XYZ file of C-alpha atoms in Angstrom:
454
model
C 82.505 68.445 116.132
C 78.968 68.942 114.879
C 77.343 69.631 111.528
C 74.979 72.622 111.227
C 72.054 70.226 111.652
C 73.430 69.209 115.038
C 73.986 65.542 114.159
C 77.250 63.952 115.277
C 79.643 63.108 112.453
C 80.484 59.440 112.023
C 83.603 58.329 113.895
C 85.513 57.493 110.724
C 85.046 61.062 109.436
C 86.410 62.444 112.698
C 89.524 60.344 112.222
C 89.963 61.643 108.679
C 89.553 65.234 109.861
C 92.173 64.694 112.548
C 94.591 63.478 109.905
C 94.282 66.624 107.812
C 94.514 69.157 110.640
C 98.248 69.614 110.137
C 100.401 72.517 108.866
C 99.532 73.296 105.265
C 95.976 71.978 105.381
C 92.836 74.064 105.185
C 92.046 73.318 108.839
C 93.572 74.652 112.041
C 97.179 73.878 112.880
C 97.310 72.019 116.183
C 99.781 71.789 119.027
C 100.398 68.522 120.811
C 97.302 67.723 122.858
C 94.903 69.141 120.303
C 95.064 72.877 121.062
C 94.394 74.971 117.951
C 97.205 77.383 117.109
C 96.612 80.966 115.948
C 95.913 81.672 112.304
C 98.900 83.035 110.343
C 99.212 86.791 110.198
C 98.726 88.440 106.821
C 98.925 91.963 105.425
C 95.121 92.196 105.409
C 95.180 91.998 109.216
C 96.796 95.434 109.447
C 95.479 98.967 109.114
C 96.109 100.793 105.833
C 98.615 103.636 105.755
C 99.661 106.442 103.446
C 103.191 106.038 102.079
C 103.955 109.758 101.885
C 102.804 110.296 105.450
C 104.780 107.286 106.654
C 107.960 108.729 105.119
C 107.242 112.110 106.722
C 106.514 110.353 110.016
C 109.892 108.608 109.847
C 111.599 112.005 109.946
C 109.395 113.346 112.734
C 109.846 110.135 114.745
C 113.598 110.736 114.898
C 113.545 114.541 115.096
C 114.332 115.996 118.562
C 112.457 119.148 117.557
C 109.370 117.577 119.149
C 110.993 117.482 122.595
C 110.927 120.412 124.957
C 114.685 120.813 125.166
C 115.339 119.529 121.632
C 117.438 116.662 122.987
C 115.378 113.478 122.556
C 113.081 111.935 119.951
C 110.574 109.104 119.782
C 113.343 107.059 118.175
C 115.635 107.442 121.179
C 113.520 104.996 123.181
C 112.132 103.067 120.182
C 115.271 102.695 118.125
C 115.795 100.609 115.007
C 119.080 99.267 116.391
C 117.234 98.075 119.515
C 114.277 96.321 117.882
C 111.990 99.365 118.344
C 112.640 99.512 122.105
C 115.491 100.796 124.324
C 117.019 97.712 126.040
C 116.553 99.272 129.504
C 114.342 98.215 132.413
C 113.100 101.770 132.940
C 113.664 104.352 130.254
C 116.002 107.321 130.531
C 114.123 110.131 128.888
C 114.688 113.883 128.764
C 118.253 114.762 129.797
C 119.855 111.405 129.037
C 122.496 110.807 126.400
C 123.126 107.888 124.046
C 120.959 104.858 123.357
C 120.430 101.444 124.884
C 122.719 100.085 127.573
C 125.163 102.943 126.896
C 122.573 105.620 127.637
C 123.578 107.808 130.580
C 121.382 109.716 133.007
C 123.140 113.032 132.459
C 125.091 115.155 134.926
C 124.847 118.571 136.524
C 122.146 120.693 134.927
C 121.256 117.914 132.480
C 120.819 115.189 135.139
C 117.464 113.544 134.562
C 114.673 114.579 136.903
C 113.509 110.980 137.321
C 113.534 107.704 135.461
C 110.637 106.871 133.128
C 108.448 104.774 135.452
C 107.759 101.921 133.029
C 109.528 99.840 130.423
C 109.461 101.166 126.857
C 107.357 98.688 124.838
C 108.461 97.525 121.409
C 106.388 98.696 118.429
C 106.061 95.495 116.419
C 102.629 95.007 114.840
C 100.936 97.937 116.585
C 99.048 98.476 113.331
C 97.210 95.171 113.734
C 93.448 95.574 113.663
C 93.047 93.776 117.008
C 94.818 96.566 118.883
C 92.241 98.894 120.403
C 94.174 99.897 123.522
C 97.729 101.080 124.261
C 100.142 101.635 127.165
C 100.813 99.187 129.980
C 97.752 100.409 131.874
C 95.479 100.808 128.846
C 94.999 104.523 129.445
C 94.489 105.090 125.711
C 91.705 103.206 123.976
C 89.346 103.541 121.048
C 86.013 105.032 122.085
C 83.948 108.167 121.607
C 83.356 109.256 125.174
C 84.936 112.631 124.435
C 83.820 113.078 120.830
C 87.284 112.619 119.311
C 87.390 108.854 118.835
C 89.524 107.983 121.856
C 89.403 107.622 125.613
C 92.637 109.113 126.912
C 94.193 111.224 129.670
C 93.692 114.260 127.421
C 89.913 113.753 127.403
C 88.327 116.549 125.329
C 91.711 118.189 124.690
C 92.793 115.438 122.312
C 92.138 116.892 118.850
C 89.734 115.384 116.363
C 91.063 113.950 113.128
C 93.542 111.385 114.443
C 93.370 108.465 112.029
C 94.061 105.532 114.346
C 95.240 104.618 117.821
C 98.948 104.773 116.915
C 98.470 108.389 115.840
C 96.706 109.144 119.117
C 99.504 107.449 121.061
C 102.082 109.684 119.380
C 100.498 112.676 121.102
C 101.450 111.633 124.633
C 105.218 111.054 125.046
C 105.807 114.644 123.917
C 103.667 115.844 126.848
C 105.529 113.853 129.510
C 107.988 115.902 131.557
C 110.092 112.806 132.156
C 110.007 111.444 128.618
C 110.239 114.356 126.172
C 108.782 117.654 127.404
C 111.166 118.531 130.229
C 110.242 120.286 133.455
C 108.241 123.544 133.603
C 110.747 126.373 133.327
C 113.179 124.342 131.220
C 111.768 125.544 127.894
C 108.830 127.367 126.309
C 106.823 124.158 125.837
C 106.974 122.317 129.162
C 105.090 124.908 131.207
C 102.061 125.191 128.920
C 101.959 121.386 128.542
C 101.808 120.977 132.323
C 98.651 123.095 132.339
C 96.927 121.972 129.130
C 98.209 119.344 126.738
C 96.703 121.017 123.709
C 98.648 124.220 124.393
C 101.850 122.226 124.211
C 100.833 120.485 120.988
C 100.174 123.846 119.341
C 103.634 125.104 120.339
C 105.310 121.982 118.976
C 103.424 122.412 115.706
C 104.746 125.978 115.515
C 108.277 124.667 115.847
C 107.751 122.379 112.873
C 106.107 125.208 110.920
C 109.279 127.266 111.378
C 111.490 124.675 109.640
C 111.397 125.450 105.889
C 112.546 121.973 104.855
C 109.446 120.387 106.345
C 106.885 122.424 104.373
C 107.189 120.732 100.951
C 107.031 117.292 102.591
C 103.841 118.198 104.455
C 102.342 119.753 101.306
C 103.068 116.569 99.385
C 101.547 114.381 102.111
C 98.449 116.420 103.021
C 96.026 118.027 100.537
C 94.831 120.476 103.217
C 98.327 121.884 103.873
C 99.515 124.577 101.480
C 101.307 126.961 103.839
C 103.479 126.462 106.914
C 100.906 127.878 109.331
C 98.437 125.182 108.213
C 100.581 122.436 109.728
C 98.762 121.285 112.862
C 99.748 118.740 115.470
C 97.135 116.364 114.026
C 99.182 116.266 110.808
C 102.314 115.508 112.819
C 100.663 112.756 114.876
C 99.008 111.108 111.868
C 102.340 111.016 110.034
C 104.152 109.468 112.999
C 101.273 107.035 113.413
C 101.410 105.930 109.777
C 105.155 105.418 110.102
C 104.762 103.298 113.241
C 101.958 101.069 111.916
C 103.841 100.408 108.675
C 107.438 100.175 109.863
C 107.504 97.132 112.129
C 105.034 94.631 110.656
C 106.525 91.312 111.615
C 105.187 87.932 110.593
C 108.179 86.216 109.009
C 109.409 84.210 111.996
C 109.934 80.428 112.062
C 106.656 80.181 113.979
C 104.861 82.067 111.216
C 106.305 79.720 108.618
C 105.121 76.786 110.703
C 101.612 78.248 110.922
C 101.648 78.774 107.158
C 102.371 75.113 106.510
C 106.109 74.518 106.809
C 106.284 71.607 109.264
C 110.107 71.827 109.304
C 110.253 75.510 110.315
C 110.645 74.736 114.035
C 113.527 72.634 115.308
C 112.848 69.921 117.877
C 113.469 72.106 120.931
C 111.332 74.972 119.653
C 108.546 72.571 118.660
C 108.620 71.032 122.150
C 108.490 74.556 123.591
C 105.486 75.389 121.409
C 103.650 72.328 122.678
C 104.422 73.353 126.270
C 103.328 76.930 125.556
C 99.932 75.861 124.239
C 99.618 72.907 126.585
C 101.142 72.012 129.934
C 102.708 75.442 130.490
C 99.310 77.169 130.091
C 101.049 80.230 128.615
C 98.371 80.640 125.957
C 95.697 81.269 128.591
C 96.908 84.896 128.423
C 99.202 84.915 125.382
C 96.633 83.900 122.810
C 95.586 84.949 119.317
C 97.753 85.987 116.356
C 99.763 88.527 118.398
C 100.076 86.129 121.350
C 98.208 88.442 123.708
C 94.657 88.463 125.029
C 94.797 92.292 125.313
C 93.625 91.954 128.920
C 95.130 92.934 132.284
C 96.729 90.530 134.737
C 98.596 90.752 138.034
C 101.854 88.788 137.995
C 103.287 89.625 141.410
C 106.175 91.564 139.843
C 108.403 93.549 142.232
C 108.343 97.333 142.158
C 111.240 99.755 141.777
C 111.806 103.211 140.363
C 109.611 106.309 140.676
C 106.285 104.528 140.200
C 103.106 105.959 138.716
C 101.696 107.733 141.736
C 97.978 108.503 141.661
C 96.285 111.480 143.307
C 96.141 111.373 147.135
C 98.473 108.356 147.279
C 101.637 109.056 149.264
C 103.226 105.650 148.559
C 105.727 105.291 145.715
C 104.248 102.438 143.708
C 102.585 101.492 140.452
C 98.971 100.334 140.728
C 98.701 99.574 137.020
C 95.202 99.405 135.586
C 93.655 100.584 138.866
C 95.074 104.067 138.308
C 92.812 104.336 135.253
C 89.668 102.510 136.367
C 89.803 103.413 140.093
C 88.677 99.834 140.792
C 90.496 98.095 143.631
C 90.170 94.800 141.772
C 92.464 96.192 139.049
C 95.355 96.887 141.438
C 98.754 95.798 140.084
C 97.253 94.501 136.847
C 99.027 95.311 133.595
C 98.267 94.684 129.956
C 99.445 91.395 128.460
C 102.260 92.148 125.987
C 102.537 90.597 122.554
C 105.317 88.010 122.420
C 106.305 88.520 118.799
C 110.061 89.261 118.632
C 110.149 88.959 122.410
C 113.706 87.578 122.363
C 114.881 90.940 120.982
C 112.968 93.280 123.261
C 114.070 92.666 126.846
C 114.113 93.555 129.684
C 110.766 91.970 130.532
C 107.719 92.961 132.562
C 105.938 96.308 132.720
C 108.969 97.685 134.555
C 111.669 95.478 133.059
C 112.103 93.525 136.296
C 113.915 90.701 134.491
C 116.802 91.119 132.076
C 116.515 87.615 130.627
C 113.811 85.533 129.000
C 114.588 82.663 131.330
C 114.136 84.962 134.311
C 110.654 86.148 133.325
C 109.589 82.625 132.323
C 110.659 81.224 135.690
C 108.795 84.049 137.412
C 105.599 82.958 135.658
C 106.070 79.372 136.866
C 105.922 80.334 140.560
C 105.392 84.106 140.897
C 105.323 84.352 144.682
C 108.461 82.273 145.133
C 110.186 84.347 142.453
C 108.992 87.556 144.112
C 110.506 86.460 147.424
C 113.893 85.678 145.861
C 114.064 88.592 143.400
C 116.987 91.009 143.760
C 117.979 94.211 141.909
C 120.694 92.216 140.134
C 117.983 91.153 137.688
C 117.630 94.763 136.483
C 119.325 96.638 133.628
C 119.316 100.210 134.935
C 121.838 102.965 134.109
C 123.383 104.493 137.223
C 122.145 107.903 138.359
C 123.688 110.010 141.114
C 120.255 111.357 141.964
C 118.300 108.096 141.921
C 120.503 105.100 142.760
C 119.896 105.417 146.502
C 116.118 105.578 146.053
C 115.349 103.201 143.179
C 114.595 100.201 145.385
C 113.456 101.851 148.629
C 109.763 101.212 147.979
C 110.468 97.506 147.575
C 111.522 97.434 151.227
C 108.104 98.673 152.365
C 106.750 95.620 154.209
C 103.079 96.448 153.682
C 103.523 97.310 150.020
C 105.526 94.132 149.445
C 102.684 92.057 150.838
C 100.132 93.841 148.643
C 102.261 93.244 145.539
C 102.936 89.649 146.520
C 99.253 88.871 146.952
C 98.256 90.363 143.588
C 98.315 87.285 141.404
C 96.087 86.090 138.564
C 97.986 82.991 137.429
C 98.519 79.579 138.991
C 101.992 78.077 139.509
C 103.116 75.542 136.900
C 105.724 72.825 137.503
C 108.267 72.622 134.673
C 111.774 71.204 134.811
C 114.945 72.893 133.571
C 114.788 71.155 130.187
C 111.220 72.342 129.650
C 112.161 75.907 130.610
C 114.867 75.883 127.947
C 112.349 74.534 125.443
C 110.073 77.484 126.178
C 113.029 79.823 125.700
C 113.712 78.154 122.343
C 110.107 78.723 121.285
C 110.370 82.403 122.274
C 113.343 82.675 119.901
C 111.265 81.021 117.186
C 108.922 84.046 117.404
C 111.697 86.323 116.108
C 111.120 87.681 112.623
C 113.807 87.803 110.000
C 113.943 90.740 107.583
C 111.005 92.441 109.293
C 112.849 93.125 112.548
C 115.030 95.719 110.826
C 112.056 97.863 109.902
C 110.753 98.816 106.475
C 112.235 102.289 105.938
C 114.839 102.329 108.675
C 116.378 105.150 110.665
C 117.107 108.398 108.775
C 120.661 109.739 108.827
C 119.452 113.334 109.115
C 116.209 115.190 109.864
C 114.922 118.555 108.547
C 115.567 120.415 111.803
C 119.285 119.686 111.494
C 119.375 118.363 115.066
C 121.419 115.267 115.831
C 119.730 111.906 115.220
C 120.235 109.285 117.928
């Protein structure tokens, strides 16, 4: 440690400083070995929101009126009862019924067209100011390349006036044929969306305009809305965004209490796991900062299954991750580092939910290639589908593709014993919030459209 003048502090002062760098002091909280822990989260670390818009967004978030066939909402796959996620490896979107592990893939005319190709991420702390990018591949980010404040698949079609990245994110699931829009020909929205996203957004706004019960709520929330035909999709997205950034702010876990100065907040096993996480286990090389993510992209040698995210001119069923957005070969199979807050509640784990348990994904990190070689579909929580069961794991049998996935690895193996693995699991549980995990406003019992709420 050096003073501003550059002179080395006397040894005795260094000793005194070391003594005060403990929970509750004005200095950094340290893990065993001297690694500085993240600063505690606080309300000031989050984006502001409008209460009236958040309450409107709560209704829209759970209203199936925003789906092509009026049969699914944002809340179906990001449900309050499921810690803002869906408890499935790969989501079951448009056409499915129920929530969580009980969700079915439909039958007959309502049989889903395909599974959602990636795991539904939880929504905890997405209003944190550090978040400038969203989705597993980072295809939405803050930037003004297209004059609307965001770099996204919609490019110039994304409307101006979206208040933050969570509002921009709300614009995309409704345009996905697999997630919410349905297939062209299914309804009056899906076809136009498949040609131009903004055409679909306008049609969805018209649906909301036609529901009388929504008008007074929009008028109360937006000074520029005085008549139904003034409700635009930007109003809808901003309301959903304000709901999302305000609903799941979570920093009341045992770990947070420890960071804030309560040295007794972690039990012995969790404390040992924390020291491993920030020390020998090297977990914090990627899971760093207050949200326990570096917001970067890493290849973890995770196995592939499901429909994949096929890019143009690629005839192989696979998911190339970040490469699909950057077109850089060096980004192949790299995915965004997830936040670990409330991770014990939000399995399955990995960008495609390849592991149902925390222990499974932790052990994968310890020796990814060995885990890849021994991985089997039994690790996966995936509702059965008459149309897809026979094809879900076919791509994983492709010898060449397996070798490409196996060789895509950005982390080094770490040797931990069974006791240490359980200590890491205990620390993951110590990242679980208390009251915050239930959400601030909660799930509404009814929505203005009168459609059923999942």
